[in-house]
Amino acid sequence: MSAPTHTAPGEADSTVEQTAPKPTTMTAALNQALRDELAADPDVVIFGEDVGPLGGVFRITDRLQAEFGDDRVWDSPLAEAGIIGTAIGMAMYGMRPVVEMQFDAFSFPAFEQIVSHLAKERNRTKGRLSMPIVVRIPCAGGIGGVEHHSDSSEAYWIHTPGLTVVTPSNPADAYSMLREAIRSDDPVIFMEPKSRYWSKDTLSLPVQTAPMTKASVVQEGSDVTLLSYGPTVKTALEAARLGEGEGLSVEVIDLRSLSPFDDETVSASVRKTSRAAVIHEAAQFGGYGAEVAARVTERNFFHLSAPVLRITGFDIPFPSPKLEEFHLPTAERVLAALDTWEWEV
């Protein structure tokens, strides 16, 4: 498989007019990223359930059909396997489909198409066929949704060679990473944390952040490294703030890319702090944190002062909305986990 293309979104399209700085939500940033790519490349198309006149259940595709027409943005049938299968066929003929799964667990009916075909076409054709498809998946909890509206399916996707799996945690990354994902010649699973959809940054678009496969140190510290992504970056930063009040210096990393994994940035941090913990909403057993803990340990064993911890959702189906707050990892749970270490070692 070839390396994903890392085209600079802002620089690559001089037709995008710079906006004045203003508070921008992640939903607005994603919407603008789609608009700019539709304008920049006539091969980009968007389809999925309710992405047309409605503009998507979270309004990520708001007004795009009206602006670009129903031959560029259209509603699909309620058939996720058909959505991915159609996208694969269109990519074979040079299109760049961006499809929406509406909610995380709604992607499971499309699992076979993604794992058996989308992820394997380049390898299957010895590199002759690229698959420039972005699968947008609103994911994780925090909005009071029921079980299959709040899942975190990243472990399924990262276990599949051939897929790039990324997740932004803020509006600037959402804009920059989505444009980069659309320009990649390989399939990208683009996981959008629903609880962060309405977070705001003051932005002047277009904005270009770090390449989407690079992790980012969002707060420096010296005592422990918290590895977070998507919705749990906010949790990690809150834990760092609370920990500071207890005299703990916490470094927070936003992984951004779940696969490939940025070993360089993570190992540099772990070797500095000698302690690491990974935070995610998905269940712990067999989850993404297990891969991260193993990887960090393998590469940094002699630099670690304590086992790598996992602070996660519980090993249960996602609970009802009234119990959600007890299921999702919190800053308090993070600090309680860190207290289990023997700090004098």
CSV table of C-alpha atoms in Angstrom, one decimal:
chain,number,residue,atom,x,y,z
A,1,MET,CA,0.0,0.0,0.0
A,2,SER,CA,1.3,3.5,-0.8
A,3,ALA,CA,1.6,6.1,1.9
A,4,PRO,CA,-1.5,8.4,2.2
A,5,THR,CA,-1.2,11.7,0.4
A,6,HIS,CA,-0.5,14.6,2.8
A,7,THR,CA,-1.5,17.5,0.6
A,8,ALA,CA,-1.7,20.8,2.4
A,9,PRO,CA,-5.4,21.7,2.3
A,10,GLY,CA,-5.0,25.4,2.6
A,11,GLU,CA,-2.1,25.7,0.2
A,12,ALA,CA,-3.3,23.2,-2.4
A,13,ASP,CA,-6.5,25.2,-3.2
A,14,SER,CA,-5.8,28.8,-3.7
A,15,THR,CA,-9.5,29.4,-4.7
A,16,VAL,CA,-10.5,29.1,-1.1
A,17,GLU,CA,-11.0,32.5,0.4
A,18,GLN,CA,-9.6,33.1,3.8
A,19,THR,CA,-12.3,33.9,6.3
A,20,ALA,CA,-12.0,36.3,9.2
A,21,PRO,CA,-11.4,34.7,12.6
A,22,LYS,CA,-14.6,33.7,14.3
A,23,PRO,CA,-15.9,31.1,16.8
A,24,THR,CA,-16.4,27.9,14.8
A,25,THR,CA,-17.9,24.7,15.9
A,26,MET,CA,-16.6,21.3,14.8
A,27,THR,CA,-19.8,20.8,12.8
A,28,ALA,CA,-19.2,24.0,10.9
A,29,ALA,CA,-15.6,23.2,10.3
A,30,LEU,CA,-16.5,19.8,8.9
A,31,ASN,CA,-19.2,21.3,6.7
A,32,GLN,CA,-16.7,23.9,5.4
A,33,ALA,CA,-14.1,21.2,4.7
A,34,LEU,CA,-16.6,19.3,2.6
A,35,ARG,CA,-17.7,22.4,0.8
A,36,ASP,CA,-14.1,23.4,0.0
A,37,GLU,CA,-13.2,19.9,-1.4
A,38,LEU,CA,-16.4,19.8,-3.5
A,39,ALA,CA,-15.4,23.1,-5.0
A,40,ALA,CA,-11.8,22.1,-5.5
A,41,ASP,CA,-12.3,18.7,-7.1
A,42,PRO,CA,-15.2,17.8,-9.4
A,43,ASP,CA,-14.5,14.1,-8.6
A,44,VAL,CA,-15.6,14.5,-5.0
A,45,VAL,CA,-19.1,13.3,-4.3
A,46,ILE,CA,-21.0,12.9,-1.0
A,47,PHE,CA,-23.8,10.4,-0.3
A,48,GLY,CA,-25.4,8.7,2.6
A,49,GLU,CA,-28.6,8.6,4.6
A,50,ASP,CA,-30.2,12.1,4.9
A,51,VAL,CA,-27.1,14.0,3.8
A,52,GLY,CA,-29.1,15.8,1.0
A,53,PRO,CA,-32.0,18.2,1.7
A,54,LEU,CA,-31.9,17.5,5.5
A,55,GLY,CA,-28.1,18.2,5.6
A,56,GLY,CA,-27.4,15.2,7.8
A,57,VAL,CA,-28.7,14.4,11.2
A,58,PHE,CA,-25.9,16.5,12.7
A,59,ARG,CA,-26.1,19.1,9.8
A,60,ILE,CA,-22.5,18.3,8.7
A,61,THR,CA,-23.7,18.4,5.0
A,62,ASP,CA,-26.0,21.4,5.5
A,63,ARG,CA,-26.8,23.2,2.3
A,64,LEU,CA,-24.2,21.3,0.2
A,65,GLN,CA,-26.8,19.7,-2.1
A,66,ALA,CA,-28.3,23.1,-2.7
A,67,GLU,CA,-24.9,24.5,-3.6
A,68,PHE,CA,-23.5,21.7,-5.6
A,69,GLY,CA,-26.5,19.8,-7.0
A,70,ASP,CA,-28.0,16.4,-6.4
A,71,ASP,CA,-25.5,14.8,-8.8
A,72,ARG,CA,-22.7,15.7,-6.3
A,73,VAL,CA,-24.6,15.3,-3.0
A,74,TRP,CA,-27.5,12.9,-2.7
A,75,ASP,CA,-29.5,10.8,-0.3
A,76,SER,CA,-28.9,7.0,-0.4
A,77,PRO,CA,-31.3,4.2,0.5
A,78,LEU,CA,-31.1,2.9,4.1
A,79,ALA,CA,-28.5,0.3,3.1
A,80,GLU,CA,-25.0,0.8,4.5
A,81,ALA,CA,-23.5,-2.2,2.7
A,82,GLY,CA,-24.9,-0.7,-0.5
A,83,ILE,CA,-23.4,2.7,0.3
A,84,ILE,CA,-19.9,1.3,0.7
A,85,GLY,CA,-20.3,-1.1,-2.3
A,86,THR,CA,-21.4,1.9,-4.4
A,87,ALA,CA,-18.5,4.0,-3.2
A,88,ILE,CA,-16.0,1.2,-4.1
A,89,GLY,CA,-17.4,1.0,-7.6
A,90,MET,CA,-17.2,4.8,-8.0
A,91,ALA,CA,-13.6,4.9,-6.8
A,92,MET,CA,-12.7,2.3,-9.4
A,93,TYR,CA,-13.8,4.8,-12.0
A,94,GLY,CA,-11.8,7.7,-10.6
A,95,MET,CA,-14.3,9.3,-8.2
A,96,ARG,CA,-13.6,10.4,-4.6
A,97,PRO,CA,-16.6,9.4,-2.6
A,98,VAL,CA,-17.2,10.7,0.9
A,99,VAL,CA,-19.9,8.7,2.6
A,100,GLU,CA,-21.7,9.1,6.0
A,101,MET,CA,-22.6,6.2,8.3
A,102,GLN,CA,-25.0,8.5,10.3
A,103,PHE,CA,-24.2,6.7,13.6
A,104,ASP,CA,-21.3,4.5,14.7
A,105,ALA,CA,-23.0,1.2,15.0
A,106,PHE,CA,-24.9,1.8,11.7
A,107,SER,CA,-21.6,1.0,10.0
A,108,PHE,CA,-21.7,-2.6,11.2
A,109,PRO,CA,-24.0,-3.7,8.3
A,110,ALA,CA,-21.3,-2.4,6.0
A,111,PHE,CA,-18.5,-4.2,7.9
A,112,GLU,CA,-18.0,-6.9,5.3
A,113,GLN,CA,-17.8,-4.4,2.4
A,114,ILE,CA,-15.2,-2.3,4.3
A,115,VAL,CA,-13.1,-5.1,5.7
A,116,SER,CA,-13.2,-7.6,2.8
A,117,HIS,CA,-13.2,-5.2,-0.1
A,118,LEU,CA,-12.5,-1.5,0.6
A,119,ALA,CA,-9.4,-2.3,2.7
A,120,LYS,CA,-8.0,-4.9,0.4
A,121,GLU,CA,-8.4,-3.5,-3.1
A,122,ARG,CA,-5.0,-1.9,-3.4
A,123,ASN,CA,-3.2,-5.0,-2.2
A,124,ARG,CA,-5.5,-7.2,-4.2
A,125,THR,CA,-4.6,-5.4,-7.4
A,126,LYS,CA,-0.8,-5.1,-6.5
A,127,GLY,CA,-1.2,-1.3,-6.2
A,128,ARG,CA,-2.9,-0.7,-9.5
A,129,LEU,CA,-6.2,0.4,-8.0
A,130,SER,CA,-6.5,3.1,-5.3
A,131,MET,CA,-9.5,3.5,-3.1
A,132,PRO,CA,-9.8,7.3,-2.3
A,133,ILE,CA,-12.9,6.9,-0.1
A,134,VAL,CA,-13.6,8.6,3.2
A,135,VAL,CA,-16.1,6.9,5.5
A,136,ARG,CA,-17.3,9.5,8.0
A,137,ILE,CA,-18.6,7.9,11.2
A,138,PRO,CA,-20.1,10.0,14.0
A,139,CYS,CA,-19.0,8.0,17.0
A,140,ALA,CA,-18.9,7.6,20.8
A,141,GLY,CA,-21.2,8.8,23.5
A,142,GLY,CA,-21.8,11.8,25.6
A,143,ILE,CA,-25.0,13.0,23.9
A,144,GLY,CA,-27.6,10.8,25.7
A,145,GLY,CA,-28.0,8.5,22.7
A,146,VAL,CA,-29.0,4.8,23.1
A,147,GLU,CA,-26.7,1.9,22.5
A,148,HIS,CA,-26.1,1.7,18.8
A,149,HIS,CA,-26.0,5.5,18.6
A,150,SER,CA,-23.1,5.8,21.0
A,151,ASP,CA,-20.7,3.0,20.2
A,152,SER,CA,-17.0,3.3,19.7
A,153,SER,CA,-15.9,0.9,17.0
A,154,GLU,CA,-12.3,1.9,16.5
A,155,ALA,CA,-10.9,-1.5,17.5
A,156,TYR,CA,-12.6,-3.2,14.6
A,157,TRP,CA,-11.2,-0.7,12.1
A,158,ILE,CA,-7.7,-0.5,13.4
A,159,HIS,CA,-7.4,-4.3,13.3
A,160,THR,CA,-8.0,-4.1,9.5
A,161,PRO,CA,-4.8,-3.6,7.5
A,162,GLY,CA,-5.4,-1.2,4.6
A,163,LEU,CA,-7.5,1.3,6.5
A,164,THR,CA,-6.2,4.6,7.8
A,165,VAL,CA,-8.2,5.4,11.0
A,166,VAL,CA,-8.2,9.0,12.3
A,167,THR,CA,-10.3,11.1,14.7
A,168,PRO,CA,-10.2,14.8,15.4
A,169,SER,CA,-10.8,16.3,18.8
A,170,ASN,CA,-11.2,20.0,17.9
A,171,PRO,CA,-12.6,22.1,15.0
A,172,ALA,CA,-9.2,23.0,13.5
A,173,ASP,CA,-8.2,19.4,13.2
A,174,ALA,CA,-11.6,18.4,12.0
A,175,TYR,CA,-11.3,20.8,9.0
A,176,SER,CA,-7.7,20.1,8.1
A,177,MET,CA,-7.8,16.3,8.7
A,178,LEU,CA,-11.0,15.9,6.7
A,179,ARG,CA,-9.6,17.7,3.7
A,180,GLU,CA,-6.4,15.7,3.9
A,181,ALA,CA,-8.5,12.5,4.2
A,182,ILE,CA,-10.5,13.3,1.1
A,183,ARG,CA,-7.2,13.8,-0.8
A,184,SER,CA,-5.7,10.5,0.3
A,185,ASP,CA,-5.6,7.8,-2.3
A,186,ASP,CA,-6.2,5.1,0.4
A,187,PRO,CA,-9.5,4.6,2.3
A,188,VAL,CA,-9.8,6.6,5.5
A,189,ILE,CA,-12.2,5.8,8.4
A,190,PHE,CA,-12.9,9.3,9.7
A,191,MET,CA,-14.4,9.0,13.2
A,192,GLU,CA,-16.2,12.1,14.5
A,193,PRO,CA,-16.8,12.4,18.2
A,194,LYS,CA,-20.4,13.5,18.6
A,195,SER,CA,-19.8,15.0,22.0
A,196,ARG,CA,-17.3,17.4,20.5
A,197,TYR,CA,-19.5,18.5,17.5
A,198,TRP,CA,-20.5,21.7,19.3
A,199,SER,CA,-17.1,22.5,20.7
A,200,LYS,CA,-15.8,25.9,19.5
A,201,ASP,CA,-12.5,27.4,18.5
A,202,THR,CA,-11.8,30.8,17.0
A,203,LEU,CA,-10.7,29.9,13.5
A,204,SER,CA,-9.8,31.6,10.2
A,205,LEU,CA,-10.5,29.0,7.5
A,206,PRO,CA,-8.9,27.4,5.6
A,207,VAL,CA,-6.6,26.2,8.4
A,208,GLN,CA,-3.9,23.6,8.1
A,209,THR,CA,-2.8,21.6,11.2
A,210,ALA,CA,-0.3,18.8,11.5
A,211,PRO,CA,-0.5,15.8,9.0
A,212,MET,CA,-3.4,13.6,10.1
A,213,THR,CA,-1.1,10.6,10.8
A,214,LYS,CA,0.8,12.6,13.5
A,215,ALA,CA,0.0,12.8,17.2
A,216,SER,CA,0.0,16.1,19.0
A,217,VAL,CA,1.3,17.0,22.4
A,218,VAL,CA,-1.6,19.3,23.6
A,219,GLN,CA,-0.2,19.9,27.0
A,220,GLU,CA,3.4,19.3,28.3
A,221,GLY,CA,4.1,17.7,31.6
A,222,SER,CA,6.8,15.7,33.3
A,223,ASP,CA,5.2,13.1,35.7
A,224,VAL,CA,2.8,11.0,33.4
A,225,THR,CA,1.7,10.8,29.8
A,226,LEU,CA,-2.1,10.6,29.2
A,227,LEU,CA,-2.8,9.1,25.7
A,228,SER,CA,-6.2,10.3,24.5
A,229,TYR,CA,-8.1,10.8,21.2
A,230,GLY,CA,-11.4,12.1,20.0
A,231,PRO,CA,-13.8,12.7,22.9
A,232,THR,CA,-11.3,11.7,25.6
A,233,VAL,CA,-8.8,14.5,24.9
A,234,LYS,CA,-11.1,16.9,26.8
A,235,THR,CA,-11.2,14.3,29.6
A,236,ALA,CA,-7.4,14.1,29.7
A,237,LEU,CA,-7.0,17.9,29.8
A,238,GLU,CA,-9.5,18.1,32.6
A,239,ALA,CA,-7.6,15.4,34.5
A,240,ALA,CA,-4.4,17.3,33.9
A,241,ARG,CA,-5.9,20.5,35.4
A,242,LEU,CA,-7.2,18.6,38.4
A,243,GLY,CA,-3.9,16.8,38.8
A,244,GLU,CA,-2.0,20.0,38.8
A,245,GLY,CA,-3.9,21.0,41.9
A,246,GLU,CA,-2.5,17.9,43.5
A,247,GLY,CA,1.1,18.7,42.4
A,248,LEU,CA,1.0,16.3,39.4
A,249,SER,CA,2.5,17.4,36.1
A,250,VAL,CA,0.6,15.7,33.3
A,251,GLU,CA,1.5,15.5,29.6
A,252,VAL,CA,-1.5,15.1,27.3
A,253,ILE,CA,-1.2,13.6,23.9
A,254,ASP,CA,-4.0,13.7,21.3
A,255,LEU,CA,-3.2,10.6,19.1
A,256,ARG,CA,-5.3,11.9,16.2
A,257,SER,CA,-4.4,8.9,14.1
A,258,LEU,CA,-5.3,5.6,15.6
A,259,SER,CA,-3.8,3.7,12.7
A,260,PRO,CA,-1.1,4.2,11.7
A,261,PHE,CA,0.2,4.9,15.2
A,262,ASP,CA,2.7,7.7,15.9
A,263,ASP,CA,5.3,5.8,17.9
A,264,GLU,CA,7.8,8.6,17.6
A,265,THR,CA,5.8,11.2,19.4
A,266,VAL,CA,4.4,8.8,22.0
A,267,SER,CA,7.7,7.1,22.9
A,268,ALA,CA,9.4,10.5,23.2
A,269,SER,CA,6.8,11.5,25.8
A,270,VAL,CA,6.8,8.2,27.7
A,271,ARG,CA,10.6,8.2,27.9
A,272,LYS,CA,10.4,11.7,29.4
A,273,THR,CA,7.7,10.9,32.0
A,274,SER,CA,8.3,7.2,32.5
A,275,ARG,CA,4.5,6.6,33.1
A,276,ALA,CA,1.6,6.3,30.7
A,277,ALA,CA,-2.1,5.8,30.7
A,278,VAL,CA,-4.5,5.5,27.8
A,279,ILE,CA,-8.1,6.7,27.9
A,280,HIS,CA,-11.0,5.7,25.7
A,281,GLU,CA,-14.8,5.3,25.8
A,282,ALA,CA,-14.9,1.8,24.3
A,283,ALA,CA,-15.0,-1.3,26.5
A,284,GLN,CA,-11.6,-2.3,27.9
A,285,PHE,CA,-11.3,-6.0,27.0
A,286,GLY,CA,-9.8,-6.4,23.6
A,287,GLY,CA,-10.0,-2.6,23.1
A,288,TYR,CA,-7.7,-0.1,21.4
A,289,GLY,CA,-6.1,0.6,24.8
A,290,ALA,CA,-4.7,-2.9,24.9
A,291,GLU,CA,-2.9,-2.4,21.6
A,292,VAL,CA,-1.5,1.0,22.8
A,293,ALA,CA,-0.4,-0.4,26.2
A,294,ALA,CA,1.4,-3.3,24.5
A,295,ARG,CA,3.0,-1.1,21.9
A,296,VAL,CA,4.2,1.4,24.4
A,297,THR,CA,5.6,-1.3,26.7
A,298,GLU,CA,7.4,-3.1,23.9
A,299,ARG,CA,9.1,0.0,22.7
A,300,ASN,CA,9.8,1.6,26.1
A,301,PHE,CA,9.9,-1.2,28.7
A,302,PHE,CA,13.2,-0.1,30.3
A,303,HIS,CA,12.0,3.5,30.5
A,304,LEU,CA,8.8,2.7,32.4
A,305,SER,CA,8.4,3.1,36.1
A,306,ALA,CA,5.0,1.5,36.3
A,307,PRO,CA,2.6,-0.6,34.1
A,308,VAL,CA,0.7,1.2,31.4
A,309,LEU,CA,-2.9,1.9,32.6
A,310,ARG,CA,-6.2,1.8,30.7
A,311,ILE,CA,-9.1,4.0,31.8
A,312,THR,CA,-12.0,3.1,29.6
A,313,GLY,CA,-15.7,2.4,29.4
A,314,PHE,CA,-16.9,-0.7,31.2
A,315,ASP,CA,-17.1,-4.2,29.6
A,316,ILE,CA,-20.9,-3.8,29.0
A,317,PRO,CA,-23.1,-2.8,26.1
A,318,PHE,CA,-23.5,1.0,26.0
A,319,PRO,CA,-26.0,1.8,28.8
A,320,SER,CA,-29.2,3.8,28.7
A,321,PRO,CA,-28.8,7.6,28.6
A,322,LYS,CA,-29.5,8.0,32.3
A,323,LEU,CA,-26.5,5.8,33.1
A,324,GLU,CA,-24.1,7.1,30.5
A,325,GLU,CA,-22.3,9.5,32.9
A,326,PHE,CA,-21.3,6.5,35.1
A,327,HIS,CA,-20.0,4.5,32.1
A,328,LEU,CA,-17.8,7.0,30.4
A,329,PRO,CA,-14.3,7.7,31.7
A,330,THR,CA,-14.1,10.9,33.7
A,331,ALA,CA,-11.2,13.0,34.9
A,332,GLU,CA,-11.8,11.8,38.4
A,333,ARG,CA,-11.6,8.1,37.3
A,334,VAL,CA,-8.3,9.0,35.5
A,335,LEU,CA,-6.8,10.4,38.7
A,336,ALA,CA,-8.1,7.5,40.8
A,337,ALA,CA,-6.4,5.1,38.4
A,338,LEU,CA,-3.1,7.1,38.6
A,339,ASP,CA,-3.3,6.8,42.4
A,340,THR,CA,-3.0,3.0,42.1
A,341,TRP,CA,0.6,3.3,41.0
A,342,GLU,CA,3.4,3.1,43.6
A,343,TRP,CA,4.7,6.6,43.0
A,344,GLU,CA,7.8,6.1,45.2
A,345,VAL,CA,9.2,3.5,42.8
